[in-house]
PDB file of C-alpha atoms in Angstrom:
ATOM      1  CA  UNK A   1      14.295  88.346  14.100  1.00 47.00           C
ATOM      2  CA  UNK A   2      13.299  92.241  12.285  1.00 50.00           C
ATOM      3  CA  UNK A   3      15.130  95.195  12.731  1.00 45.00           C
ATOM      4  CA  UNK A   4      14.081  98.407  13.047  1.00 51.00           C
ATOM      5  CA  UNK A   5      13.895 101.812  12.874  1.00 46.00           C
ATOM      6  CA  UNK A   6      15.450 103.674  16.084  1.00 51.00           C
ATOM      7  CA  UNK A   7      15.134 107.289  16.334  1.00 51.00           C
ATOM      8  CA  UNK A   8      18.373 107.531  17.271  1.00 52.00           C
ATOM      9  CA  UNK A   9      20.767 106.284  15.002  1.00 48.00           C
ATOM     10  CA  UNK A  10      20.548 109.626  12.601  1.00 46.00           C
ATOM     11  CA  UNK A  11      24.313 108.568  11.797  1.00 49.00           C
ATOM     12  CA  UNK A  12      23.244 104.803  10.565  1.00 55.00           C
ATOM     13  CA  UNK A  13      19.851 106.041   8.689  1.00 56.00           C
ATOM     14  CA  UNK A  14      21.006 104.808   5.346  1.00 57.00           C
ATOM     15  CA  UNK A  15      21.821 101.286   6.841  1.00 62.00           C
ATOM     16  CA  UNK A  16      19.193 101.023   8.000  1.00 66.00           C
ATOM     17  CA  UNK A  17      16.530 102.969   6.493  1.00 68.00           C
ATOM     18  CA  UNK A  18      18.154 100.674   2.985  1.00 75.00           C
ATOM     19  CA  UNK A  19      18.525  96.973   5.876  1.00 78.00           C
ATOM     20  CA  UNK A  20      14.869  97.729   7.267  1.00 83.00           C
ATOM     21  CA  UNK A  21      12.384  94.688   7.653  1.00 88.00           C
ATOM     22  CA  UNK A  22      15.207  92.086   7.190  1.00 92.00           C
ATOM     23  CA  UNK A  23      14.329  89.091   9.304  1.00 93.00           C
ATOM     24  CA  UNK A  24      17.322  86.850   9.774  1.00 94.00           C
ATOM     25  CA  UNK A  25      16.158  83.137   9.354  1.00 96.00           C
ATOM     26  CA  UNK A  26      19.325  80.800  10.407  1.00 95.00           C
ATOM     27  CA  UNK A  27      23.063  81.364  11.825  1.00 94.00           C
ATOM     28  CA  UNK A  28      25.666  79.083  11.426  1.00 93.00           C
ATOM     29  CA  UNK A  29      27.722  80.103  13.601  1.00 91.00           C
ATOM     30  CA  UNK A  30      31.201  80.755  12.019  1.00 89.00           C
ATOM     31  CA  UNK A  31      29.907  79.729   8.986  1.00 93.00           C
ATOM     32  CA  UNK A  32      26.623  82.236   8.007  1.00 94.00           C
ATOM     33  CA  UNK A  33      24.188  84.336   8.705  1.00 94.00           C
ATOM     34  CA  UNK A  34      20.995  83.237   5.768  1.00 96.00           C
ATOM     35  CA  UNK A  35      18.164  86.292   5.680  1.00 96.00           C
ATOM     36  CA  UNK A  36      14.947  86.843   4.012  1.00 97.00           C
ATOM     37  CA  UNK A  37      13.012  90.059   2.841  1.00 96.00           C
ATOM     38  CA  UNK A  38      10.485  91.772   1.048  1.00 97.00           C
ATOM     39  CA  UNK A  39      11.497  94.223  -1.214  1.00 97.00           C
ATOM     40  CA  UNK A  40       9.684  97.477  -0.300  1.00 95.00           C
ATOM     41  CA  UNK A  41       8.948 100.057  -3.215  1.00 94.00           C
ATOM     42  CA  UNK A  42      11.077 102.550  -1.832  1.00 92.00           C
ATOM     43  CA  UNK A  43      13.915 100.592  -3.043  1.00 94.00           C
ATOM     44  CA  UNK A  44      12.856  99.528  -6.114  1.00 95.00           C
ATOM     45  CA  UNK A  45      13.054 101.723  -9.338  1.00 94.00           C
ATOM     46  CA  UNK A  46      11.551 103.201 -12.361  1.00 93.00           C
ATOM     47  CA  UNK A  47      10.413 100.150 -13.696  1.00 94.00           C
ATOM     48  CA  UNK A  48       9.242  98.865  -9.896  1.00 95.00           C
ATOM     49  CA  UNK A  49      12.676  96.090 -10.074  1.00 97.00           C
ATOM     50  CA  UNK A  50      15.282  96.289  -7.056  1.00 97.00           C
ATOM     51  CA  UNK A  51      17.771  98.759  -7.860  1.00 95.00           C
ATOM     52  CA  UNK A  52      21.529  97.954  -8.085  1.00 95.00           C
ATOM     53  CA  UNK A  53      22.461  99.786  -4.571  1.00 94.00           C
ATOM     54  CA  UNK A  54      20.112  98.361  -2.337  1.00 94.00           C
ATOM     55  CA  UNK A  55      21.807  95.644  -3.668  1.00 96.00           C
ATOM     56  CA  UNK A  56      25.285  96.196  -3.305  1.00 96.00           C
ATOM     57  CA  UNK A  57      23.615  97.816   0.147  1.00 93.00           C
ATOM     58  CA  UNK A  58      22.550  94.324   0.996  1.00 95.00           C
ATOM     59  CA  UNK A  59      26.050  92.644  -0.140  1.00 96.00           C
ATOM     60  CA  UNK A  60      27.671  95.451   2.502  1.00 94.00           C
ATOM     61  CA  UNK A  61      26.085  95.209   5.485  1.00 92.00           C
ATOM     62  CA  UNK A  62      25.363  91.356   5.307  1.00 94.00           C
ATOM     63  CA  UNK A  63      28.311  90.614   4.379  1.00 94.00           C
ATOM     64  CA  UNK A  64      29.492  92.692   7.371  1.00 92.00           C
ATOM     65  CA  UNK A  65      27.511  90.983   9.619  1.00 92.00           C
ATOM     66  CA  UNK A  66      28.387  87.522   8.161  1.00 94.00           C
ATOM     67  CA  UNK A  67      32.392  88.430   8.973  1.00 92.00           C
ATOM     68  CA  UNK A  68      30.952  89.521  12.835  1.00 86.00           C
ATOM     69  CA  UNK A  69      28.730  85.790  13.217  1.00 88.00           C
ATOM     70  CA  UNK A  70      32.757  83.888  11.654  1.00 88.00           C
ATOM     71  CA  UNK A  71      34.043  85.089  15.132  1.00 88.00           C
ATOM     72  CA  UNK A  72      36.247  88.444  14.276  1.00 88.00           C
ATOM     73  CA  UNK A  73      35.762  91.400  17.339  1.00 86.00           C
ATOM     74  CA  UNK A  74      35.077  93.072  14.427  1.00 86.00           C
ATOM     75  CA  UNK A  75      33.133  93.815  11.405  1.00 85.00           C
ATOM     76  CA  UNK A  76      36.310  95.220   9.744  1.00 88.00           C
ATOM     77  CA  UNK A  77      36.251  97.904   7.160  1.00 91.00           C
ATOM     78  CA  UNK A  78      35.697  97.471   3.245  1.00 93.00           C
ATOM     79  CA  UNK A  79      38.977  96.719   0.997  1.00 95.00           C
ATOM     80  CA  UNK A  80      36.602  94.852  -1.601  1.00 97.00           C
ATOM     81  CA  UNK A  81      33.655  94.646  -2.977  1.00 97.00           C
ATOM     82  CA  UNK A  82      32.588  92.506  -6.085  1.00 98.00           C
ATOM     83  CA  UNK A  83      28.570  92.357  -7.837  1.00 98.00           C
ATOM     84  CA  UNK A  84      27.785  90.419 -10.451  1.00 98.00           C
ATOM     85  CA  UNK A  85      23.906  90.992 -11.421  1.00 98.00           C
ATOM     86  CA  UNK A  86      22.605  88.232 -12.958  1.00 98.00           C
ATOM     87  CA  UNK A  87      18.578  88.835 -12.700  1.00 97.00           C
ATOM     88  CA  UNK A  88      16.460  91.307 -10.629  1.00 96.00           C
ATOM     89  CA  UNK A  89      13.861  90.952  -8.091  1.00 97.00           C
ATOM     90  CA  UNK A  90      10.871  92.976  -7.787  1.00 97.00           C
ATOM     91  CA  UNK A  91       8.791  95.198  -5.161  1.00 96.00           C
ATOM     92  CA  UNK A  92       7.013  93.449  -2.907  1.00 97.00           C
ATOM     93  CA  UNK A  93       8.932  89.319  -4.110  1.00 98.00           C
ATOM     94  CA  UNK A  94      10.641  87.214  -1.086  1.00 98.00           C
ATOM     95  CA  UNK A  95      14.311  87.071  -2.004  1.00 98.00           C
ATOM     96  CA  UNK A  96      17.253  85.530   0.377  1.00 98.00           C
ATOM     97  CA  UNK A  97      20.385  86.460   1.738  1.00 98.00           C
ATOM     98  CA  UNK A  98      23.206  83.771   2.275  1.00 98.00           C
ATOM     99  CA  UNK A  99      27.019  85.355   3.277  1.00 97.00           C
ATOM    100  CA  UNK A 100      28.860  82.732   4.243  1.00 97.00           C
ATOM    101  CA  UNK A 101      32.314  82.954   5.792  1.00 96.00           C
ATOM    102  CA  UNK A 102      35.670  82.318   3.187  1.00 96.00           C
ATOM    103  CA  UNK A 103      38.114  82.651   5.080  1.00 94.00           C
ATOM    104  CA  UNK A 104      39.028  84.855   8.736  1.00 93.00           C
ATOM    105  CA  UNK A 105      42.853  85.469   9.498  1.00 92.00           C
ATOM    106  CA  UNK A 106      43.932  88.154  11.488  1.00 89.00           C
ATOM    107  CA  UNK A 107      43.935  90.929   9.438  1.00 92.00           C
ATOM    108  CA  UNK A 108      41.971  90.512   7.086  1.00 95.00           C
ATOM    109  CA  UNK A 109      38.247  88.067   6.274  1.00 95.00           C
ATOM    110  CA  UNK A 110      36.600  87.343   3.186  1.00 96.00           C
ATOM    111  CA  UNK A 111      32.556  86.369   1.998  1.00 97.00           C
ATOM    112  CA  UNK A 112      30.153  85.207  -0.067  1.00 98.00           C
ATOM    113  CA  UNK A 113      26.643  86.813  -0.044  1.00 98.00           C
ATOM    114  CA  UNK A 114      24.261  85.334  -2.677  1.00 99.00           C
ATOM    115  CA  UNK A 115      20.981  86.959  -2.975  1.00 98.00           C
ATOM    116  CA  UNK A 116      18.183  84.675  -4.317  1.00 98.00           C
ATOM    117  CA  UNK A 117      14.403  84.427  -5.497  1.00 98.00           C
ATOM    118  CA  UNK A 118      13.044  82.507  -2.824  1.00 97.00           C
ATOM    119  CA  UNK A 119      10.588  81.330  -4.347  1.00 97.00           C
ATOM    120  CA  UNK A 120      12.221  79.665  -7.125  1.00 97.00           C
ATOM    121  CA  UNK A 121      16.005  79.556  -6.349  1.00 97.00           C
ATOM    122  CA  UNK A 122      17.202  82.005  -8.619  1.00 98.00           C
ATOM    123  CA  UNK A 123      19.906  84.234  -8.631  1.00 99.00           C
ATOM    124  CA  UNK A 124      19.435  87.820  -8.056  1.00 98.00           C
ATOM    125  CA  UNK A 125      22.943  89.031  -7.524  1.00 98.00           C
ATOM    126  CA  UNK A 126      26.358  87.336  -6.230  1.00 99.00           C
ATOM    127  CA  UNK A 127      29.043  89.015  -4.292  1.00 98.00           C
ATOM    128  CA  UNK A 128      32.768  88.642  -3.204  1.00 98.00           C
ATOM    129  CA  UNK A 129      33.224  91.016  -0.080  1.00 97.00           C
ATOM    130  CA  UNK A 130      36.855  91.696   0.796  1.00 97.00           C
ATOM    131  CA  UNK A 131      37.541  92.996   5.268  1.00 95.00           C
ATOM    132  CA  UNK A 132      39.899  94.377   7.336  1.00 95.00           C
ATOM    133  CA  UNK A 133      39.595  93.397  10.420  1.00 92.00           C
ATOM    134  CA  UNK A 134      42.627  94.565  12.835  1.00 81.00           C
ATOM    135  CA  UNK A 135      41.905  96.067  15.758  1.00 70.00           C
ATOM    136  CA  UNK A 136      43.495 100.253  16.389  1.00 65.00           C
ATOM    137  CA  UNK A 137      45.319 101.244  18.710  1.00 61.00           C
ATOM    138  CA  UNK A 138      44.098 102.907  22.220  1.00 65.00           C
ATOM    139  CA  UNK A 139      47.168 104.402  22.050  1.00 61.00           C
TER     140      UNK A 139
END
C-alpha cells in the first residue's frame, strides 16, 4: 500500500509531504504496524542525511496509526513524544519503521517506534509516543 497525495488535503499538506511514498508492509492487528520508506532527497539536510524533524514526523504519524491498529476508535492527541537519534539514513536509502503497541487504556495509549536501515537492521532512531485517547463529548 502506498499513500498518494490527494489535492483535497491542503490542511494536511505537511503530513502528506512527509509520508508520501510510505509503504505498509505488515499489520499485526492489536499489536504492530511495519512500514518501509525510501528516504527522498526532499527530507534530507545539507549533508544528504534524513532530517531529524522528518524522523520525528514518522514517529508521530506511524505511532498514531498503530494506536488505531491497536483497536482505539481514535488516534487521539499527543501527550508526549521522545526520540533517541542513534544513526543517520541517507537520501535514497531504504528504511523500515516498526511501530508497536505498548498499551492502550480507556484514556491513554503508548507505543514505541523503531526506525532502522532496512539493509542492515541498524537502528537510526527509537521513539516512544504517548497519546490521549478520550473521545470528546458530542454536546
